[in-house]
Amino acid sequence: MPVPKSVEALENLGRERLSRSFFMRDFLYSEISNSYGMPNIPENPKLAIANGKHLCEELLEPLEVTFGRVSVRSAYRSPTINALGNEKGHNCGSNESNFARHIWDHPDKDGGNGAMACIVIPWFADRYADGADWRAVAYWIHNHLPYSELQFFPKLCAFNIGWHEKPVRSISSYIDPKGTLLRGEPTNPAFASHYADFPALSK
């Protein structure tokens, strides 16, 4: 699939279905792109779609059917947009650190493929606003889904969730208690006490 160079081609890219609930268009919106008037278009649409399907089918879709609507805050970034966000200080890491993460269509330095999105789960955001511990949703995901990375942020308890073909199973947070929660640990039934009132995984 070539890089879209017309409105029609970009519309067709947006219609690519990544899972039951998600389409490629859901992941192309970017405040950086809009603010600076630069398009956020994949350089390798075929690879972006392939990695995006894993992210959606294995991670986002199970969250959506279990908890209700998942709100996408930031997802795919082209190398141009990510580099601009990094240069301008808009909380974007370097391109190299985002290959196989927010930059879906470039493998990482080890040749691995991946994709990442920053999401909010409104069902949990309401609980978080009432004092719920972010670790509850972190432990639920750890015990139920094949994620590679989770990284939590204070506003709305938004979090990065990443799929990777070689998952590292890392959870970190900018919410207290800050830092690394888990890395490389197997599922643990004891963690269920943190999310005892959560719904069961739906498929």
mmCIF file of C-alpha atoms in Angstrom:
data_model
loop_
_atom_site.group_PDB
_atom_site.id
_atom_site.type_symbol
_atom_site.label_atom_id
_atom_site.label_comp_id
_atom_site.label_asym_id
_atom_site.label_seq_id
_atom_site.Cartn_x
_atom_site.Cartn_y
_atom_site.Cartn_z
ATOM 1 C CA MET A 1 0.000 0.000 0.000
ATOM 2 C CA PRO A 2 1.590 3.323 -1.070
ATOM 3 C CA VAL A 3 1.739 6.449 1.066
ATOM 4 C CA PRO A 4 -1.592 8.313 0.613
ATOM 5 C CA LYS A 5 -1.128 11.384 -1.564
ATOM 6 C CA SER A 6 -4.733 12.364 -2.162
ATOM 7 C CA VAL A 7 -7.865 12.905 -0.095
ATOM 8 C CA GLU A 8 -9.374 9.741 -1.550
ATOM 9 C CA ALA A 9 -6.310 7.662 -0.688
ATOM 10 C CA LEU A 10 -6.251 9.044 2.846
ATOM 11 C CA GLU A 11 -9.959 8.307 3.249
ATOM 12 C CA ASN A 12 -9.316 4.731 2.140
ATOM 13 C CA LEU A 13 -6.521 4.412 4.701
ATOM 14 C CA GLY A 14 -8.861 5.695 7.395
ATOM 15 C CA ARG A 15 -11.434 3.034 6.450
ATOM 16 C CA GLU A 16 -9.006 0.205 7.160
ATOM 17 C CA ARG A 17 -10.594 -1.785 9.960
ATOM 18 C CA LEU A 18 -8.186 -2.789 12.705
ATOM 19 C CA SER A 19 -10.657 -4.688 14.899
ATOM 20 C CA ARG A 20 -14.384 -4.986 15.501
ATOM 21 C CA SER A 21 -14.632 -1.479 16.990
ATOM 22 C CA PHE A 22 -11.620 0.409 15.652
ATOM 23 C CA PHE A 23 -10.587 1.850 12.302
ATOM 24 C CA MET A 24 -7.267 3.364 11.273
ATOM 25 C CA ARG A 25 -8.823 6.839 11.218
ATOM 26 C CA ASP A 26 -9.337 6.622 14.996
ATOM 27 C CA PHE A 27 -5.567 6.723 15.506
ATOM 28 C CA LEU A 28 -4.417 9.441 13.091
ATOM 29 C CA TYR A 29 -5.664 12.512 14.987
ATOM 30 C CA SER A 30 -2.857 14.632 16.434
ATOM 31 C CA GLU A 31 -2.954 17.988 18.203
ATOM 32 C CA ILE A 32 0.636 18.546 17.092
ATOM 33 C CA SER A 33 -0.321 17.850 13.496
ATOM 34 C CA ASN A 34 -3.274 20.237 13.700
ATOM 35 C CA SER A 35 -1.412 22.999 15.530
ATOM 36 C CA TYR A 36 1.527 23.091 13.135
ATOM 37 C CA GLY A 37 -0.402 22.297 9.951
ATOM 38 C CA MET A 38 1.596 19.155 9.155
ATOM 39 C CA PRO A 39 -0.088 15.879 8.120
ATOM 40 C CA ASN A 40 0.192 12.806 10.311
ATOM 41 C CA ILE A 41 0.377 10.118 7.628
ATOM 42 C CA PRO A 42 2.217 6.771 7.843
ATOM 43 C CA GLU A 43 5.338 6.320 5.734
ATOM 44 C CA ASN A 44 4.642 2.583 5.578
ATOM 45 C CA PRO A 45 0.841 2.191 5.772
ATOM 46 C CA LYS A 46 0.951 -1.593 5.377
ATOM 47 C CA LEU A 47 3.180 -2.039 8.431
ATOM 48 C CA ALA A 48 1.238 0.553 10.437
ATOM 49 C CA ILE A 49 -1.999 -1.326 9.729
ATOM 50 C CA ALA A 50 -0.490 -4.719 10.572
ATOM 51 C CA ASN A 51 0.890 -3.529 13.917
ATOM 52 C CA GLY A 52 -2.232 -1.507 14.653
ATOM 53 C CA LYS A 53 -4.352 -4.617 14.211
ATOM 54 C CA HIS A 54 -2.389 -6.399 16.921
ATOM 55 C CA LEU A 55 -2.780 -3.427 19.254
ATOM 56 C CA CYS A 56 -6.521 -3.245 18.646
ATOM 57 C CA GLU A 57 -7.410 -6.928 18.507
ATOM 58 C CA GLU A 58 -5.289 -8.041 21.449
ATOM 59 C CA LEU A 59 -5.489 -5.027 23.775
ATOM 60 C CA LEU A 60 -7.937 -2.245 22.940
ATOM 61 C CA GLU A 61 -10.845 -4.409 21.815
ATOM 62 C CA PRO A 62 -10.893 -6.516 25.007
ATOM 63 C CA LEU A 63 -10.809 -3.294 27.060
ATOM 64 C CA GLU A 64 -13.685 -1.799 25.072
ATOM 65 C CA VAL A 65 -15.953 -4.825 25.322
ATOM 66 C CA THR A 66 -15.219 -5.209 29.036
ATOM 67 C CA PHE A 67 -15.320 -1.603 30.289
ATOM 68 C CA GLY A 68 -17.231 0.245 27.583
ATOM 69 C CA ARG A 69 -15.896 2.925 25.292
ATOM 70 C CA VAL A 70 -12.137 3.440 25.134
ATOM 71 C CA SER A 71 -11.125 7.027 24.337
ATOM 72 C CA VAL A 72 -7.961 7.391 22.239
ATOM 73 C CA ARG A 73 -5.878 10.398 23.324
ATOM 74 C CA SER A 74 -2.770 9.924 21.191
ATOM 75 C CA ALA A 75 -1.756 6.996 19.054
ATOM 76 C CA TYR A 76 0.057 6.787 15.727
ATOM 77 C CA ARG A 77 2.664 9.478 15.067
ATOM 78 C CA SER A 78 4.591 9.761 11.851
ATOM 79 C CA PRO A 79 8.342 10.221 12.310
ATOM 80 C CA THR A 80 7.939 13.828 11.147
ATOM 81 C CA ILE A 81 5.222 14.609 13.682
ATOM 82 C CA ASN A 82 6.978 12.815 16.526
ATOM 83 C CA ALA A 83 10.261 14.606 15.797
ATOM 84 C CA LEU A 84 8.415 17.931 15.751
ATOM 85 C CA GLY A 85 6.738 17.132 19.069
ATOM 86 C CA ASN A 86 10.106 16.238 20.559
ATOM 87 C CA GLU A 87 11.771 19.377 19.207
ATOM 88 C CA LYS A 88 9.003 21.669 20.480
ATOM 89 C CA GLY A 89 8.808 20.055 23.921
ATOM 90 C CA HIS A 90 5.355 18.479 23.551
ATOM 91 C CA ASN A 91 6.039 15.363 25.648
ATOM 92 C CA CYS A 92 7.231 13.236 22.728
ATOM 93 C CA GLY A 93 10.349 11.130 23.143
ATOM 94 C CA SER A 94 12.913 10.805 20.383
ATOM 95 C CA ASN A 95 12.015 8.978 17.195
ATOM 96 C CA GLU A 96 14.379 6.151 18.098
ATOM 97 C CA SER A 97 12.659 5.657 21.450
ATOM 98 C CA ASN A 98 9.246 5.660 19.759
ATOM 99 C CA PHE A 99 9.947 3.225 16.921
ATOM 100 C CA ALA A 100 7.588 0.246 17.413
ATOM 101 C CA ARG A 101 5.724 2.343 19.972
ATOM 102 C CA HIS A 102 3.903 5.524 18.854
ATOM 103 C CA ILE A 103 5.643 5.252 15.489
ATOM 104 C CA TRP A 104 3.906 2.071 14.338
ATOM 105 C CA ASP A 105 5.501 1.782 10.906
ATOM 106 C CA HIS A 106 9.175 1.576 11.873
ATOM 107 C CA PRO A 107 10.742 -1.381 13.735
ATOM 108 C CA ASP A 108 12.778 -0.643 16.840
ATOM 109 C CA LYS A 109 16.576 -0.820 16.957
ATOM 110 C CA ASP A 110 16.404 -4.602 17.407
ATOM 111 C CA GLY A 111 14.098 -5.075 14.424
ATOM 112 C CA GLY A 112 10.989 -5.687 16.534
ATOM 113 C CA ASN A 113 7.523 -4.470 15.583
ATOM 114 C CA GLY A 114 5.007 -2.816 17.867
ATOM 115 C CA ALA A 115 2.311 -0.180 18.291
ATOM 116 C CA MET A 116 1.161 2.021 21.159
ATOM 117 C CA ALA A 117 -1.757 4.294 22.018
ATOM 118 C CA CYS A 118 -2.457 6.625 24.904
ATOM 119 C CA ILE A 119 -6.006 5.954 26.079
ATOM 120 C CA VAL A 120 -8.536 6.829 28.736
ATOM 121 C CA ILE A 121 -11.101 4.347 30.027
ATOM 122 C CA PRO A 122 -14.018 6.576 31.107
ATOM 123 C CA TRP A 123 -15.393 3.808 33.329
ATOM 124 C CA PHE A 124 -12.205 3.902 35.377
ATOM 125 C CA ALA A 125 -11.543 7.656 34.992
ATOM 126 C CA ASP A 126 -14.716 8.312 36.990
ATOM 127 C CA ARG A 127 -13.532 5.997 39.741
ATOM 128 C CA TYR A 128 -10.070 7.537 39.671
ATOM 129 C CA ALA A 129 -11.634 10.992 40.136
ATOM 130 C CA ASP A 130 -13.297 9.608 43.259
ATOM 131 C CA GLY A 131 -9.988 8.357 44.645
ATOM 132 C CA ALA A 132 -9.458 4.919 43.069
ATOM 133 C CA ASP A 133 -5.856 3.712 42.869
ATOM 134 C CA TRP A 134 -4.397 3.593 39.328
ATOM 135 C CA ARG A 135 -2.767 0.301 40.198
ATOM 136 C CA ALA A 136 -6.149 -1.434 40.122
ATOM 137 C CA VAL A 137 -6.456 -1.113 36.343
ATOM 138 C CA ALA A 138 -2.732 -1.800 35.914
ATOM 139 C CA TYR A 139 -2.974 -5.114 37.758
ATOM 140 C CA TRP A 140 -6.186 -6.032 35.901
ATOM 141 C CA ILE A 141 -4.475 -5.555 32.542
ATOM 142 C CA HIS A 142 -1.381 -7.381 33.738
ATOM 143 C CA ASN A 143 -3.400 -10.452 34.665
ATOM 144 C CA HIS A 144 -5.687 -10.446 31.626
ATOM 145 C CA LEU A 145 -4.010 -9.021 28.497
ATOM 146 C CA PRO A 146 -0.782 -9.603 26.497
ATOM 147 C CA TYR A 147 0.547 -6.032 26.788
ATOM 148 C CA SER A 148 4.165 -4.990 26.425
ATOM 149 C CA GLU A 149 4.148 -1.605 28.179
ATOM 150 C CA LEU A 150 1.827 0.421 30.389
ATOM 151 C CA GLN A 151 2.659 3.955 31.480
ATOM 152 C CA PHE A 152 0.193 5.981 33.580
ATOM 153 C CA PHE A 153 -0.360 9.749 33.734
ATOM 154 C CA PRO A 154 -2.208 11.913 36.296
ATOM 155 C CA LYS A 155 -4.783 13.571 34.017
ATOM 156 C CA LEU A 156 -7.840 11.285 33.752
ATOM 157 C CA CYS A 157 -5.577 8.335 34.585
ATOM 158 C CA ALA A 158 -4.681 8.218 30.901
ATOM 159 C CA PHE A 159 -2.106 5.594 30.053
ATOM 160 C CA ASN A 160 0.081 4.398 27.239
ATOM 161 C CA ILE A 161 -0.632 0.806 26.319
ATOM 162 C CA GLY A 162 1.695 -0.933 23.906
ATOM 163 C CA TRP A 163 1.694 -4.164 21.952
ATOM 164 C CA HIS A 164 5.031 -5.629 20.872
ATOM 165 C CA GLU A 165 5.948 -8.900 19.245
ATOM 166 C CA LYS A 166 8.464 -9.393 22.070
ATOM 167 C CA PRO A 167 6.621 -7.967 25.082
ATOM 168 C CA VAL A 168 8.625 -6.675 28.033
ATOM 169 C CA ARG A 169 5.613 -6.569 30.402
ATOM 170 C CA SER A 170 6.634 -3.255 31.984
ATOM 171 C CA ILE A 171 4.354 -1.005 34.069
ATOM 172 C CA SER A 172 5.386 2.477 35.213
ATOM 173 C CA SER A 173 3.614 5.608 36.379
ATOM 174 C CA TYR A 174 3.822 9.360 36.869
ATOM 175 C CA ILE A 175 1.055 9.004 39.473
ATOM 176 C CA ASP A 176 2.021 8.286 43.083
ATOM 177 C CA PRO A 177 3.523 5.877 43.838
ATOM 178 C CA LYS A 178 5.692 6.919 40.884
ATOM 179 C CA GLY A 179 8.197 4.747 39.066
ATOM 180 C CA THR A 180 8.221 1.119 38.010
ATOM 181 C CA LEU A 181 5.486 -1.135 39.341
ATOM 182 C CA LEU A 182 6.278 -4.367 37.505
ATOM 183 C CA ARG A 183 8.703 -5.522 34.855
ATOM 184 C CA GLY A 184 8.745 -8.971 33.323
ATOM 185 C CA GLU A 185 6.654 -10.566 36.060
ATOM 186 C CA PRO A 186 4.139 -13.330 35.298
ATOM 187 C CA THR A 187 0.453 -13.043 36.045
ATOM 188 C CA ASN A 188 -0.319 -13.333 39.741
ATOM 189 C CA PRO A 189 -3.719 -14.330 41.174
ATOM 190 C CA ALA A 190 -2.896 -12.369 44.336
ATOM 191 C CA PHE A 191 -3.164 -9.132 42.331
ATOM 192 C CA ALA A 192 -6.903 -9.747 41.956
ATOM 193 C CA SER A 193 -7.488 -8.205 45.367
ATOM 194 C CA HIS A 194 -6.698 -4.811 43.814
ATOM 195 C CA TYR A 195 -9.575 -5.073 41.315
ATOM 196 C CA ALA A 196 -12.127 -7.224 43.119
ATOM 197 C CA ASP A 197 -15.065 -5.095 41.926
ATOM 198 C CA PHE A 198 -13.969 -4.944 38.284
ATOM 199 C CA PRO A 199 -15.965 -6.722 35.566
ATOM 200 C CA ALA A 200 -14.708 -10.042 34.236
ATOM 201 C CA LEU A 201 -12.884 -10.016 30.916
ATOM 202 C CA SER A 202 -15.386 -10.032 28.040
ATOM 203 C CA LYS A 203 -14.633 -11.396 24.592
#
